[in-house]
């Protein structure tokens, strides 16, 4: 434990497993709505990062995206399905990073389920555009940083701590094992 966290008067670390980990991933992922989608993380090449909107997060933490079949990210996933997703839900909390395994399909039922009219901007033929693919990311492990009681309480604790000269931090962080 580092020197700052040793001064905490309350618990600020909680490692989560199974459904608790999946619930935290879903909560923070849905709050963020977008992530940095990283590929080439195990190839030895410079990893590639791009912003992506998460279309849906299942209760088990599985994340769903729509992508063009000829996109670089699809080519990257075909070469190496290991990915990392980085989320930031707000300015001072709701951070999430996780590793997972990506697969690509052209499942028409899943495309219809995830489809929104604004996607016609990229897929001009609508949800039947032959270039649409579905990326499914199954999470394996990750790390989160959050607040226990929300940003207002966290800020109030920081102010009180600064006035008293004590470490009063409402943060909570830990590993996620899915």
mmCIF file of N, CA, C and O in Angstrom, residues 39-48 76 79-82:
data_model
loop_
_atom_site.group_PDB
_atom_site.id
_atom_site.type_symbol
_atom_site.label_atom_id
_atom_site.label_comp_id
_atom_site.label_asym_id
_atom_site.label_seq_id
_atom_site.Cartn_x
_atom_site.Cartn_y
_atom_site.Cartn_z
ATOM 1 N N UNK A 39 -6.099 -1.960 -29.683
ATOM 2 C CA UNK A 39 -5.738 -3.225 -30.325
ATOM 3 C C UNK A 39 -4.220 -3.313 -30.428
ATOM 4 O O UNK A 39 -3.512 -2.353 -30.121
ATOM 5 N N UNK A 40 -3.730 -4.454 -30.880
ATOM 6 C CA UNK A 40 -2.290 -4.740 -30.983
ATOM 7 C C UNK A 40 -1.638 -4.767 -29.603
ATOM 8 O O UNK A 40 -0.455 -4.459 -29.475
ATOM 9 N N UNK A 41 -2.386 -5.143 -28.579
ATOM 10 C CA UNK A 41 -1.823 -5.051 -27.227
ATOM 11 C C UNK A 41 -0.878 -6.202 -26.894
ATOM 12 O O UNK A 41 -0.122 -6.092 -25.940
ATOM 13 N N UNK A 42 -0.911 -7.286 -27.666
ATOM 14 C CA UNK A 42 -0.003 -8.401 -27.375
ATOM 15 C C UNK A 42 0.877 -8.776 -28.561
ATOM 16 O O UNK A 42 1.595 -9.761 -28.499
ATOM 17 N N UNK A 43 0.846 -7.994 -29.619
ATOM 18 C CA UNK A 43 1.584 -8.346 -30.833
ATOM 19 C C UNK A 43 3.036 -7.879 -30.836
ATOM 20 O O UNK A 43 3.810 -8.302 -31.683
ATOM 21 N N UNK A 44 3.376 -6.969 -29.939
ATOM 22 C CA UNK A 44 4.713 -6.384 -29.972
ATOM 23 C C UNK A 44 4.776 -5.151 -30.849
ATOM 24 O O UNK A 44 5.765 -4.435 -30.851
ATOM 25 N N UNK A 45 3.700 -4.908 -31.609
ATOM 26 C CA UNK A 45 3.610 -3.684 -32.411
ATOM 27 C C UNK A 45 3.142 -2.546 -31.501
ATOM 28 O O UNK A 45 2.614 -2.787 -30.419
ATOM 29 N N UNK A 46 3.295 -1.316 -31.985
ATOM 30 C CA UNK A 46 2.737 -0.193 -31.241
ATOM 31 C C UNK A 46 1.227 -0.383 -31.197
ATOM 32 O O UNK A 46 0.594 -0.627 -32.228
ATOM 33 N N UNK A 47 0.634 -0.289 -29.993
ATOM 34 C CA UNK A 47 -0.799 -0.535 -29.944
ATOM 35 C C UNK A 47 -1.563 0.618 -30.585
ATOM 36 O O UNK A 47 -1.093 1.746 -30.616
ATOM 37 N N UNK A 48 -2.737 0.279 -31.116
ATOM 38 C CA UNK A 48 -3.580 1.249 -31.802
ATOM 39 C C UNK A 48 -4.749 1.603 -30.900
ATOM 40 O O UNK A 48 -5.339 0.739 -30.258
ATOM 41 N N UNK A 76 -7.112 -5.460 -37.197
ATOM 42 C CA UNK A 76 -6.294 -5.693 -36.004
ATOM 43 C C UNK A 76 -6.828 -6.870 -35.191
ATOM 44 O O UNK A 76 -6.067 -7.723 -34.729
ATOM 45 N N UNK A 79 -6.097 -10.201 -36.617
ATOM 46 C CA UNK A 79 -4.703 -10.582 -36.378
ATOM 47 C C UNK A 79 -4.466 -10.982 -34.924
ATOM 48 O O UNK A 79 -3.718 -11.913 -34.633
ATOM 49 N N UNK A 80 -5.088 -10.258 -33.986
ATOM 50 C CA UNK A 80 -4.901 -10.504 -32.554
ATOM 51 C C UNK A 80 -6.169 -10.075 -31.822
ATOM 52 O O UNK A 80 -6.437 -8.880 -31.717
ATOM 53 N N UNK A 81 -6.960 -11.003 -31.310
ATOM 54 C CA UNK A 81 -8.241 -10.660 -30.678
ATOM 55 C C UNK A 81 -8.134 -10.090 -29.266
ATOM 56 O O UNK A 81 -9.147 -9.716 -28.682
ATOM 57 N N UNK A 82 -6.924 -9.990 -28.717
ATOM 58 C CA UNK A 82 -6.755 -9.395 -27.388
ATOM 59 C C UNK A 82 -6.921 -7.885 -27.500
ATOM 60 O O UNK A 82 -6.286 -7.243 -28.343
#
